[in-house]
Short mmCIF file of C-alpha atoms (C1' of nucleotides) in Angstrom, two decimals:
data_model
loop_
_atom_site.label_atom_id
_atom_site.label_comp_id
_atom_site.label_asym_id
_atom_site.label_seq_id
_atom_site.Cartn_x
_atom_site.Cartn_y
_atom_site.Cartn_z
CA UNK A 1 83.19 -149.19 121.13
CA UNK A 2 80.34 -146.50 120.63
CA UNK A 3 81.31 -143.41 120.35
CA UNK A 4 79.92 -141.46 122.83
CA UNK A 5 81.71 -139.51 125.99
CA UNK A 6 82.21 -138.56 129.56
CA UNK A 7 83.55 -135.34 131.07
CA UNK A 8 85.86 -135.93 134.08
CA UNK A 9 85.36 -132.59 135.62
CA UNK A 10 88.67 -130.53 135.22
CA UNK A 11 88.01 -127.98 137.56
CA UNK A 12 87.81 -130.79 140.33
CA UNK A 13 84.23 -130.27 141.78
CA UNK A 14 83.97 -134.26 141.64
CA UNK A 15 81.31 -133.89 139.47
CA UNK A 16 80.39 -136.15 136.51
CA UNK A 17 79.48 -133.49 133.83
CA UNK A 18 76.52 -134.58 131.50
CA UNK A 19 76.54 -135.82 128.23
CA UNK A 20 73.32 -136.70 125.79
CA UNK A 21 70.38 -134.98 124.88
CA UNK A 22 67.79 -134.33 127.45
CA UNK A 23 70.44 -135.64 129.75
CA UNK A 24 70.52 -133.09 133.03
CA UNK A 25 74.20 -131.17 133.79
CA UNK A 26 74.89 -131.39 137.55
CA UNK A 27 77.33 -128.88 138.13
CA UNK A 28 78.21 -126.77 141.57
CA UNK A 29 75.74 -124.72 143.07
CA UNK A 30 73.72 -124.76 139.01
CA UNK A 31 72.62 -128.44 138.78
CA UNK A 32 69.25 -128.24 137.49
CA UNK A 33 68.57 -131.66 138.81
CA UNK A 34 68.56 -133.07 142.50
CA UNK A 35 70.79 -135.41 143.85
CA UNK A 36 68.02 -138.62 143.56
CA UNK A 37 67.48 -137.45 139.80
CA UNK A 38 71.22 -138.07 138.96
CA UNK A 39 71.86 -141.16 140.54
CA UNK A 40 69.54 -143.12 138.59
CA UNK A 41 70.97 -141.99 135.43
CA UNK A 42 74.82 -142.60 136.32
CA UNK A 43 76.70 -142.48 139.46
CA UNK A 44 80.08 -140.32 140.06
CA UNK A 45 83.32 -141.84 138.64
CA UNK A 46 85.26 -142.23 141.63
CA UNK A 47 88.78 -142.25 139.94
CA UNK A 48 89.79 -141.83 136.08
CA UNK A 49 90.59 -145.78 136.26
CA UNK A 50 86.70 -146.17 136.23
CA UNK A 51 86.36 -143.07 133.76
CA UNK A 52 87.96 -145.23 131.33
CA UNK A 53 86.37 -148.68 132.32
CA UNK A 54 85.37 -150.69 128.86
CA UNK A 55 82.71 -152.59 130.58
CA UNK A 56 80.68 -149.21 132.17
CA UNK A 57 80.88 -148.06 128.48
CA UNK A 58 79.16 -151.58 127.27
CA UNK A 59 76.63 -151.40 129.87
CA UNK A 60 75.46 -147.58 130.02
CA UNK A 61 76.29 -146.01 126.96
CA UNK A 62 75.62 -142.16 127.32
CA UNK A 63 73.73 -141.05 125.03
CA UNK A 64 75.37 -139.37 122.13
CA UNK A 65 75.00 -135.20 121.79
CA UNK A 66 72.23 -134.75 120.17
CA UNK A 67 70.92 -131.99 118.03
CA UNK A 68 67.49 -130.56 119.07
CA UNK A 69 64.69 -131.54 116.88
CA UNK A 70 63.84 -129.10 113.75
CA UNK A 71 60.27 -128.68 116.02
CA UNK A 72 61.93 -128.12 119.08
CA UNK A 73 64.45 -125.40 116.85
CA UNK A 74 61.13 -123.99 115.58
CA UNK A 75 59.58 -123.28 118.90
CA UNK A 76 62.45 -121.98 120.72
CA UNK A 77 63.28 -119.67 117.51
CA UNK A 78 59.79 -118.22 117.46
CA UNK A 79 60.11 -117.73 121.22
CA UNK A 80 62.98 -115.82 121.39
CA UNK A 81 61.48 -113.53 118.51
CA UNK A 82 58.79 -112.52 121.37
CA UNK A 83 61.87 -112.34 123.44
CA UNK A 84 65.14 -112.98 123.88
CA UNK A 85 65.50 -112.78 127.38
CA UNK A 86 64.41 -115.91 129.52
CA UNK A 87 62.60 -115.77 132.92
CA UNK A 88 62.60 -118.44 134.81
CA UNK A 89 58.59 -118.81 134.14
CA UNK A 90 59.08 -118.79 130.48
CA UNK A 91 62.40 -121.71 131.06
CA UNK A 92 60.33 -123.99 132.69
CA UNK A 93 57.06 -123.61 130.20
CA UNK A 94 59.15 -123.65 127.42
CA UNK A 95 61.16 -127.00 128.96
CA UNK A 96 58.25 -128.49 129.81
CA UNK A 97 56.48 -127.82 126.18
CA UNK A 98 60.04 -129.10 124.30
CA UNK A 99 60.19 -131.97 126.22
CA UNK A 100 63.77 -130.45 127.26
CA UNK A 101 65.43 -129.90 130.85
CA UNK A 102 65.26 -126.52 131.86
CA UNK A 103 68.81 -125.88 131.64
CA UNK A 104 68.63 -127.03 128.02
CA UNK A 105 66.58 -124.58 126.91
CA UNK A 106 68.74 -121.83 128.85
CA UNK A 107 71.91 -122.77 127.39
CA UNK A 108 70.09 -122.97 124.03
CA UNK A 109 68.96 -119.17 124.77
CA UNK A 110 72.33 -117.75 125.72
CA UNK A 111 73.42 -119.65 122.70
CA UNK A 112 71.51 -117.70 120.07
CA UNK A 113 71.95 -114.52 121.76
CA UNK A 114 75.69 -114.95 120.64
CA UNK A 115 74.69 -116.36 117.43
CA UNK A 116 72.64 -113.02 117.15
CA UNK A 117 75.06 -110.80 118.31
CA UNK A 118 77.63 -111.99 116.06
CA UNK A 119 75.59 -111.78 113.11
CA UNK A 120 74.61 -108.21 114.08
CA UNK A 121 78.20 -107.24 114.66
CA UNK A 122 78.67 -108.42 110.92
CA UNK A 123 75.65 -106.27 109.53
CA UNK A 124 76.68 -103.08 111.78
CA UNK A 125 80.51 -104.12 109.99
CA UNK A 126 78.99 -104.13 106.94
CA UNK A 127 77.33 -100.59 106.79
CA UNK A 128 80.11 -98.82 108.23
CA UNK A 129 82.16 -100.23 105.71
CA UNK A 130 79.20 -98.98 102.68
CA UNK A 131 78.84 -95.77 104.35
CA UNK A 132 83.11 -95.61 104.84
CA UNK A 133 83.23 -96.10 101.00
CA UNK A 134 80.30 -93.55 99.82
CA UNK A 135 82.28 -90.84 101.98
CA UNK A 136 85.56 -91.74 100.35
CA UNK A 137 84.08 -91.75 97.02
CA UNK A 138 82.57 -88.26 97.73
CA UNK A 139 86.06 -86.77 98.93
CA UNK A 140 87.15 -87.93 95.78
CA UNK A 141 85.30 -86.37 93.34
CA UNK A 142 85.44 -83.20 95.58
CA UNK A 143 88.99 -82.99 94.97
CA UNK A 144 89.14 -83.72 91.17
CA UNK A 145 86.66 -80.63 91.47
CA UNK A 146 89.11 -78.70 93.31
CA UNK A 147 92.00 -79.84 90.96
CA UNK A 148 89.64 -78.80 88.08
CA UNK A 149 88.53 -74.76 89.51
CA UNK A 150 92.59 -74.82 89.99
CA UNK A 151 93.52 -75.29 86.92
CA UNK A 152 90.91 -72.76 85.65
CA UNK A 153 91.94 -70.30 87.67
CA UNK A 154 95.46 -70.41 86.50
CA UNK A 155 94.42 -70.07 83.23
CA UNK A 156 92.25 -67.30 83.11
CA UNK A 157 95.11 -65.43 85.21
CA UNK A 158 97.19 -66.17 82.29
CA UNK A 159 95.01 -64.86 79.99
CA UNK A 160 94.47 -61.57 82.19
CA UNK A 161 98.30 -60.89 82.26
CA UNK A 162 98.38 -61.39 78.38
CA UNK A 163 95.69 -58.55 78.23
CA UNK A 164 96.98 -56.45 80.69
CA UNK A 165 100.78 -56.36 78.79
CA UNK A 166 99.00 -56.02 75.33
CA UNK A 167 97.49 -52.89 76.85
CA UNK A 168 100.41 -51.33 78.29
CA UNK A 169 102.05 -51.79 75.16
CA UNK A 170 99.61 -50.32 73.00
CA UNK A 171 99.32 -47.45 75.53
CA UNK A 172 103.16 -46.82 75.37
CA UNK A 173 102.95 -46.46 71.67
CA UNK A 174 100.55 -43.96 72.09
CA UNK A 175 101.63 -41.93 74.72
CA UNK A 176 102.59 -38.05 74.63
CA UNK A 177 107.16 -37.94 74.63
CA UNK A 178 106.93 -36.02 77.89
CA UNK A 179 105.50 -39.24 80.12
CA UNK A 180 107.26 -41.83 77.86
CA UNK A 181 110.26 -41.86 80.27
CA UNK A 182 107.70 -42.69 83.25
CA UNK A 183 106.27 -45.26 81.45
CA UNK A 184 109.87 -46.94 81.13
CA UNK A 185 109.70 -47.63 84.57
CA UNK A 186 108.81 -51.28 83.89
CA UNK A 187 105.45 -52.19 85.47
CA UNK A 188 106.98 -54.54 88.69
CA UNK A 189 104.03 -56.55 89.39
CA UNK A 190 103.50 -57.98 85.81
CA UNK A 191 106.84 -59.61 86.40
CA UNK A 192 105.23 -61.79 89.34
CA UNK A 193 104.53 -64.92 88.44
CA UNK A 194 100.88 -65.66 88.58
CA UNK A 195 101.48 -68.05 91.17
CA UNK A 196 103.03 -65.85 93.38
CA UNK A 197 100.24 -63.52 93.05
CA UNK A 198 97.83 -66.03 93.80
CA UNK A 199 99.61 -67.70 96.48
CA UNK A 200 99.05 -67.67 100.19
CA UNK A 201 98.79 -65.00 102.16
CA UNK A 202 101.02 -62.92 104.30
CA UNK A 203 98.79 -59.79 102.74
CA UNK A 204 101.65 -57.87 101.54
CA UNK A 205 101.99 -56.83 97.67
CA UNK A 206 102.98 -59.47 95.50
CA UNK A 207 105.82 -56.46 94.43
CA UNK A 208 109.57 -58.26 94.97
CA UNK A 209 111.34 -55.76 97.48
CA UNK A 210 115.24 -56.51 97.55
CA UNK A 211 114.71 -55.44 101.00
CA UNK A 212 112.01 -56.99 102.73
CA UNK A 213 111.82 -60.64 103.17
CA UNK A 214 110.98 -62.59 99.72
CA UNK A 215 107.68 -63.91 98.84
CA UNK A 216 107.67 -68.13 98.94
CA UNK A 217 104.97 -69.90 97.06
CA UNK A 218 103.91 -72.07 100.07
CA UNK A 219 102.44 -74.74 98.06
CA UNK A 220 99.55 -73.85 100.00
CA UNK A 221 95.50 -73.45 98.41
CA UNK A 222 95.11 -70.89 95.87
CA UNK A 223 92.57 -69.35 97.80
CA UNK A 224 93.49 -69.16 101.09
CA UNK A 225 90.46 -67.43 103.00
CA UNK A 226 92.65 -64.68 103.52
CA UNK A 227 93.06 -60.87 103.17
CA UNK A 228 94.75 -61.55 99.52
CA UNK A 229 90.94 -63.05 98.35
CA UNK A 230 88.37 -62.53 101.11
CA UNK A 231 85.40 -64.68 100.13
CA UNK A 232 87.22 -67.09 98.71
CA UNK A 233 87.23 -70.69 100.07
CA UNK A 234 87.93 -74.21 98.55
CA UNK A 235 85.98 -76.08 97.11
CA UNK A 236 85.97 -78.61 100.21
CA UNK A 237 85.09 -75.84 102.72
CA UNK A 238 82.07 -74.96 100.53
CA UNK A 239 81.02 -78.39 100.29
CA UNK A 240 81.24 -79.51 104.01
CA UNK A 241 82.10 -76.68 106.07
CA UNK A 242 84.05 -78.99 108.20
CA UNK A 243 87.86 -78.38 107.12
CA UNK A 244 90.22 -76.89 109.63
CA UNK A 245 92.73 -74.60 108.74
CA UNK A 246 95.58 -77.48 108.64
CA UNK A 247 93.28 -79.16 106.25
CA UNK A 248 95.13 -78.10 103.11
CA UNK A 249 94.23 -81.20 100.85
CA UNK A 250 97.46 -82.93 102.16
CA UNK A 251 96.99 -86.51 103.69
CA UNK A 252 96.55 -85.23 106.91
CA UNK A 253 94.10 -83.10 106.34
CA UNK A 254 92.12 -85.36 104.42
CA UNK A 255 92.38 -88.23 107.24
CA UNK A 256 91.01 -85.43 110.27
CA UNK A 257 88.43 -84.35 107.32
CA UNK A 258 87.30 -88.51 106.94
CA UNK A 259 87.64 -89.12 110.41
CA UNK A 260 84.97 -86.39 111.58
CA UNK A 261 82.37 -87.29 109.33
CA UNK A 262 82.81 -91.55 109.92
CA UNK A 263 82.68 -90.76 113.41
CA UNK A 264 79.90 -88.15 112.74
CA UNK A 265 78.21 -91.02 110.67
CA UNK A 266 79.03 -93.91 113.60
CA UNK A 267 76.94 -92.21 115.89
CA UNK A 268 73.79 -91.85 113.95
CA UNK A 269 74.11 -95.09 112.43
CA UNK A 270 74.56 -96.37 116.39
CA UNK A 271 71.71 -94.58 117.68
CA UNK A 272 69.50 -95.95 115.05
CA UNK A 273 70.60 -99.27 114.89
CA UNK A 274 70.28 -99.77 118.72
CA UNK A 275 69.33 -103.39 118.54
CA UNK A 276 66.02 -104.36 120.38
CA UNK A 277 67.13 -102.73 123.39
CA UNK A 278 69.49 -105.33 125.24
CA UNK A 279 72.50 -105.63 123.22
CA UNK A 280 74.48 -102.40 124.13
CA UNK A 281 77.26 -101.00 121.84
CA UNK A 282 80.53 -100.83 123.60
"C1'" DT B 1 85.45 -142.47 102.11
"C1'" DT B 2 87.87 -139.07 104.27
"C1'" DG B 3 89.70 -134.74 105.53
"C1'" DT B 4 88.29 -130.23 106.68
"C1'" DG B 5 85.51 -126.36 107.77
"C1'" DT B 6 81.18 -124.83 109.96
"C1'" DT B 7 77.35 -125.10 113.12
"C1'" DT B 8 75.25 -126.52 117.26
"C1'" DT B 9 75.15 -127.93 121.97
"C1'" DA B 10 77.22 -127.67 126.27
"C1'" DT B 11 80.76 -126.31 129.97
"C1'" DT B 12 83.61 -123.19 132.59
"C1'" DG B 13 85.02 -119.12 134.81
"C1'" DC B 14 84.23 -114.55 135.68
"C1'" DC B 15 81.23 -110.69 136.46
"C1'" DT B 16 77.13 -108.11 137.99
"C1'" DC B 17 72.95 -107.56 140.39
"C1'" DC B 18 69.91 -108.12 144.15
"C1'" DG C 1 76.08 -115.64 148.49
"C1'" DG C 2 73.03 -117.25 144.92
"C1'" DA C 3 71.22 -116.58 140.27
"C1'" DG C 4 71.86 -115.49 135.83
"C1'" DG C 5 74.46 -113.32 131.90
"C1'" DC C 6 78.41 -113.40 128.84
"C1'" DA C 7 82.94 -114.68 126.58
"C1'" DA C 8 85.76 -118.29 125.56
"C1'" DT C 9 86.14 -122.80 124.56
"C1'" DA C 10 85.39 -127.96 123.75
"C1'" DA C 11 83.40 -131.43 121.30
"C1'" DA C 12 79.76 -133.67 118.59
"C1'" DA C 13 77.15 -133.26 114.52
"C1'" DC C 14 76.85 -131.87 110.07
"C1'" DA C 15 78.12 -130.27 105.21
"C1'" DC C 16 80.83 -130.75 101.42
"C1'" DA C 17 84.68 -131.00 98.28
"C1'" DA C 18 88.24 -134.08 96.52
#
DNA sequence: TTGTGTTTTATTGCCTCC
DNA sequence: GGAGGCAATAAAACACAA
């Protein structure tokens, strides 16, 4: 036997669904063909004993799906350039032109307004993910820049220290009898580490008082925008402006930091790739 | 030739608009 | 309530590697 097929309506509307180019689809209240129109081409299966009848199949042989013509592709492609939209004027012009049923050329629209819209979903995919990659690669190199002032900063502190205690040394050699027992007091806040000195803020002296409560390195940024170094912000800050004060290069500082800006960056890329005006973002 | 993945054509059900 | 749009899906047609 041919191949070839009928639909036995599953939804149970008794209706024969079509099958074969140019052949009509009568279907509820959207057959695009009247009642006389479809009874000359094949009449309603009655029961699925007839559905499956070997001799109807010998006799009328539906025509097989077929795929539209590369002119009739052609037409309907440059069409839905103009627009991709289809009033009912436009169906029936365009049918009548194709040599196609109305409802043909309908389905054919809706079709390639998927096709489109998938396709577009890929390129709007595809930017994101460029313009996702350029930010990451720009938070990168920020950081190593951050690591880098750091590790400057540390060192010239070390050298400061250095010159500071070859001074007071010199000094103490020098100095009149009478003061030397002052100067024995040993100068407190050269024995702070540097990173203590630098390190975050509470704004009290870097000076180690048994008393009070001890200074802890926090871990935090060695310039922490606060009273210790006003002026002083990270390198981040400087670049952007958009860090918040939890955004202390941890993880989750740098995931709020990333997910401002790709949001930031959605938005314009959405409002200027608004696509022809029908296919809405959601 | 055949199995398999992709594309195209068409249907169905649901939703919105008028 | 009818018309038309869309998402999901089916199935034929096609492409292509093995």
């Amino acid at each position: 036997m041919e191949s070839g097929r009928l639909f036995f309506d599953p939804v149970g509307h008794g209706n024969m669904l079509y099958l074969g180019s140019g052949d009509p689809v009568f279907r509820g209240s959207r057959s695009v063909m009247n009642m006389e129109e479809t009874s000359k081409r094949r009449p309603f299966f009655s029961s699925p004993d007839e559905l499956f009848d070997e001799d109807y199949y010998d006799e009328q042989l539906p025509e097989k799906k077929r795929r539209l013509s590369p002119e009739q592709v052609h037409l309907l492609e440059k069409s839905f350039e103009v627009e991709n939209k289809l009033e009912p004027e436009r169906k029936t012009q365009l049918a009548k032109k194709l040599g196609m049923q109305p409802r043909q050329v309908a389905v054919w629209f809706q079709n390639r307004r998927a096709r489109w819209k998938t396709k577009q979903l890929e390129r709007d995919y595809d930017k994101l993910k460029a313009s996702y990659d350029s930010l990451m690669s720009d938070y990168d190199s920020i950081l190593n820049g951050n690591e880098k002032l750091k590790a400057e900063v540390l060192s010239l502190s070390e050298k400061l220290q250095a010159k500071e205690m070859a001074r007071a040394a010199t000094s103490e050699q020098k100095s009149d009898p009478l003061l030397a027992v002052a100067d024995h007091v040993p100068p407190l806040q050269f024995d702070v580490k540097v990173e203590d000195r630098l390190s975050t803020g509470s704004g009290r002296s870097a000076v180690v008082d048994d008393d009070g409560p001890q200074l802890v390195d926090s871990g935090d940024s060695y310039f922490p925008g606060s009273d210790d170094y006003p002026g002083c912000v990270s390198a981040v800050e400087v670049e952007h402006g958009v860090m918040s004060e939890e955004d202390d290069g941890s993880d989750d500082g740098r995931s709020t930091y990333l997910t401002d800006v790709f949001v930031a960056e959605q938005q314009q890329h959405h409002e200027e790739e608004q696509p022809m005006g029908w296919w809405v973002w959601s």
